[in-house]
PDB file of C-alpha atoms in Angstrom:
ATOM      1  CA  ALA A 230     -20.557  42.260 -48.688  1.00  0.00           C
ATOM      2  CA  TRP A 231     -20.626  45.891 -47.561  1.00  0.00           C
ATOM      3  CA  SER A 232     -17.382  47.851 -47.253  1.00  0.00           C
ATOM      4  CA  PRO A 233     -16.605  48.994 -43.697  1.00  0.00           C
ATOM      5  CA  ASP A 234     -17.442  52.617 -44.624  1.00  0.00           C
ATOM      6  CA  ALA A 235     -20.678  51.537 -46.394  1.00  0.00           C
ATOM      7  CA  THR A 236     -19.677  53.203 -49.687  1.00  0.00           C
ATOM      8  CA  GLN A 237     -19.408  49.989 -51.737  1.00  0.00           C
ATOM      9  CA  VAL A 238     -21.064  46.590 -51.925  1.00  0.00           C
ATOM     10  CA  VAL A 239     -19.466  43.515 -53.539  1.00  0.00           C
ATOM     11  CA  TYR A 240     -21.446  40.638 -55.020  1.00  0.00           C
ATOM     12  CA  ALA A 241     -20.890  37.545 -57.172  1.00  0.00           C
ATOM     13  CA  SER A 242     -22.416  37.248 -60.613  1.00  0.00           C
ATOM     14  CA  ASP A 243     -21.873  35.929 -64.140  1.00  0.00           C
ATOM     15  CA  LYS A 244     -22.631  38.721 -66.573  1.00  0.00           C
ATOM     16  CA  HIS A 245     -21.611  36.794 -69.684  1.00  0.00           C
ATOM     17  CA  PRO A 246     -24.327  36.736 -72.376  1.00  0.00           C
ATOM     18  CA  ASP A 247     -24.414  32.910 -72.165  1.00  0.00           C
ATOM     19  CA  TRP A 248     -24.498  32.826 -68.351  1.00  0.00           C
ATOM     20  CA  GLU A 249     -27.146  30.113 -68.223  1.00  0.00           C
ATOM     21  CA  TYR A 250     -24.751  27.649 -69.896  1.00  0.00           C
ATOM     22  CA  ARG A 251     -21.793  28.543 -67.654  1.00  0.00           C
ATOM     23  CA  THR A 252     -22.654  26.846 -64.388  1.00  0.00           C
ATOM     24  CA  THR A 253     -19.110  26.937 -63.017  1.00  0.00           C
ATOM     25  CA  GLU A 254     -18.450  30.674 -63.508  1.00  0.00           C
ATOM     26  CA  LEU A 255     -18.948  33.595 -61.111  1.00  0.00           C
ATOM     27  CA  ASP A 256     -16.908  36.775 -60.731  1.00  0.00           C
ATOM     28  CA  LEU A 257     -16.938  39.469 -58.053  1.00  0.00           C
ATOM     29  CA  TYR A 258     -18.255  42.956 -58.852  1.00  0.00           C
ATOM     30  CA  GLY A 259     -18.220  46.145 -56.766  1.00  0.00           C
ATOM     31  CA  VAL A 260     -20.919  48.800 -56.817  1.00  0.00           C
ATOM     32  CA  ASP A 261     -20.113  52.334 -55.699  1.00  0.00           C
ATOM     33  CA  ILE A 262     -23.176  53.365 -53.674  1.00  0.00           C
ATOM     34  CA  GLY A 263     -22.753  57.074 -54.471  1.00  0.00           C
ATOM     35  CA  THR A 264     -22.538  56.741 -58.287  1.00  0.00           C
ATOM     36  CA  TYR A 265     -24.100  53.274 -58.833  1.00  0.00           C
ATOM     37  CA  SER A 266     -21.137  52.429 -61.078  1.00  0.00           C
ATOM     38  CA  THR A 267     -20.151  48.757 -61.223  1.00  0.00           C
ATOM     39  CA  THR A 268     -16.574  47.491 -61.474  1.00  0.00           C
ATOM     40  CA  GLN A 269     -15.530  43.902 -62.142  1.00  0.00           C
ATOM     41  CA  LEU A 270     -13.048  42.915 -59.434  1.00  0.00           C
ATOM     42  CA  THR A 271     -12.173  39.343 -60.402  1.00  0.00           C
ATOM     43  CA  ASP A 272     -11.947  37.375 -63.640  1.00  0.00           C
ATOM     44  CA  LEU A 273     -10.545  33.990 -62.591  1.00  0.00           C
ATOM     45  CA  PRO A 274     -11.576  30.733 -64.220  1.00  0.00           C
ATOM     46  CA  GLY A 275     -14.296  29.225 -62.039  1.00  0.00           C
ATOM     47  CA  ARG A 276     -16.266  30.728 -59.147  1.00  0.00           C
ATOM     48  CA  GLU A 277     -15.409  33.574 -56.815  1.00  0.00           C
ATOM     49  CA  THR A 278     -17.948  33.879 -53.957  1.00  0.00           C
ATOM     50  CA  HIS A 279     -18.500  34.934 -50.335  1.00  0.00           C
ATOM     51  CA  PRO A 280     -16.509  38.174 -50.316  1.00  0.00           C
ATOM     52  CA  GLN A 281     -15.516  39.865 -47.052  1.00  0.00           C
ATOM     53  CA  PHE A 282     -13.697  43.184 -46.679  1.00  0.00           C
ATOM     54  CA  SER A 283     -10.754  43.512 -44.338  1.00  0.00           C
ATOM     55  CA  HIS A 284     -11.317  45.943 -41.470  1.00  0.00           C
ATOM     56  CA  ASP A 285      -9.234  48.633 -43.226  1.00  0.00           C
ATOM     57  CA  ALA A 286     -10.983  47.988 -46.583  1.00  0.00           C
ATOM     58  CA  GLN A 287      -7.645  47.433 -48.329  1.00  0.00           C
ATOM     59  CA  GLN A 288      -8.203  43.761 -49.085  1.00  0.00           C
ATOM     60  CA  LEU A 289     -11.084  41.478 -49.989  1.00  0.00           C
ATOM     61  CA  ALA A 290     -11.079  37.837 -48.943  1.00  0.00           C
ATOM     62  CA  PHE A 291     -13.247  35.407 -50.886  1.00  0.00           C
ATOM     63  CA  LEU A 292     -13.780  31.750 -51.697  1.00  0.00           C
ATOM     64  CA  SER A 293     -12.698  30.532 -55.135  1.00  0.00           C
ATOM     65  CA  ARG A 294     -12.731  27.311 -57.054  1.00  0.00           C
ATOM     66  CA  GLY A 295     -11.631  26.395 -60.551  1.00  0.00           C
ATOM     67  CA  ASN A 296     -13.795  25.209 -63.389  1.00  0.00           C
ATOM     68  CA  ALA A 297     -11.915  21.999 -64.228  1.00  0.00           C
ATOM     69  CA  ALA A 298     -14.130  19.209 -65.559  1.00  0.00           C
ATOM     70  CA  VAL A 299     -13.358  16.835 -62.685  1.00  0.00           C
ATOM     71  CA  PRO A 300     -15.687  15.280 -60.074  1.00  0.00           C
ATOM     72  CA  TYR A 301     -14.391  17.447 -57.186  1.00  0.00           C
ATOM     73  CA  VAL A 302     -12.491  20.705 -56.891  1.00  0.00           C
ATOM     74  CA  ASN A 303     -11.360  22.163 -53.572  1.00  0.00           C
ATOM     75  CA  THR A 304     -12.663  25.569 -52.643  1.00  0.00           C
ATOM     76  CA  GLU A 305      -9.783  27.880 -51.707  1.00  0.00           C
ATOM     77  CA  LEU A 306      -9.539  31.015 -49.597  1.00  0.00           C
ATOM     78  CA  SER A 307      -8.179  33.810 -51.790  1.00  0.00           C
ATOM     79  CA  LEU A 308      -7.186  37.407 -51.157  1.00  0.00           C
ATOM     80  CA  LEU A 309      -7.609  40.391 -53.472  1.00  0.00           C
ATOM     81  CA  SER A 310      -5.591  43.593 -52.963  1.00  0.00           C
ATOM     82  CA  LEU A 311      -8.079  46.333 -53.772  1.00  0.00           C
ATOM     83  CA  LYS A 312      -5.188  48.728 -54.505  1.00  0.00           C
ATOM     84  CA  SER A 313      -3.207  46.618 -56.964  1.00  0.00           C
ATOM     85  CA  GLY A 314      -5.820  44.079 -58.100  1.00  0.00           C
ATOM     86  CA  ALA A 315      -3.460  41.189 -57.302  1.00  0.00           C
ATOM     87  CA  VAL A 316      -5.125  37.939 -56.261  1.00  0.00           C
ATOM     88  CA  LYS A 317      -3.418  35.168 -54.323  1.00  0.00           C
ATOM     89  CA  SER A 318      -4.674  31.894 -52.921  1.00  0.00           C
ATOM     90  CA  LEU A 319      -3.986  31.453 -49.228  1.00  0.00           C
ATOM     91  CA  THR A 320      -4.876  27.763 -49.119  1.00  0.00           C
ATOM     92  CA  SER A 321      -3.698  26.294 -52.462  1.00  0.00           C
ATOM     93  CA  ALA A 322      -1.495  23.752 -50.611  1.00  0.00           C
ATOM     94  CA  LEU A 323      -4.338  22.659 -48.310  1.00  0.00           C
ATOM     95  CA  ASP A 324      -5.688  19.196 -49.128  1.00  0.00           C
ATOM     96  CA  ARG A 325      -9.293  20.081 -48.364  1.00  0.00           C
ATOM     97  CA  ALA A 326     -11.881  22.693 -49.177  1.00  0.00           C
ATOM     98  CA  VAL A 327     -12.476  25.874 -47.205  1.00  0.00           C
ATOM     99  CA  GLY A 328     -16.117  26.407 -46.280  1.00  0.00           C
ATOM    100  CA  HIS A 329     -16.293  29.213 -43.797  1.00  0.00           C
ATOM    101  CA  TYR A 330     -13.816  31.891 -42.786  1.00  0.00           C
ATOM    102  CA  GLN A 331     -13.585  35.211 -40.983  1.00  0.00           C
ATOM    103  CA  TRP A 332     -11.089  38.027 -40.466  1.00  0.00           C
ATOM    104  CA  ALA A 333      -9.264  37.946 -37.165  1.00  0.00           C
ATOM    105  CA  GLY A 334      -8.669  41.047 -35.008  1.00  0.00           C
TER     106      GLY A 334
END
């Protein structure tokens, strides 16, 4: 996902040395386009994927799911404050998975 001002791109990856054995782990990373420096943005248990910047680039929405060893885990819509680093789930009480989302006006 590109930031609205095109100065940063965010992607999902597992950079752990044993990544090939960790099939339920992905974190979000940001790359500064000017310096090529990479910053880890999330470190939750499980997968964080499909990032989208808010229009003012103050928040990052993304899909997340835990890594519990159960047959099915709901995917949640989560929100990352890029200023404080705080993450909160917006759909933890929802009894189904979130598949697609978009920012509204």
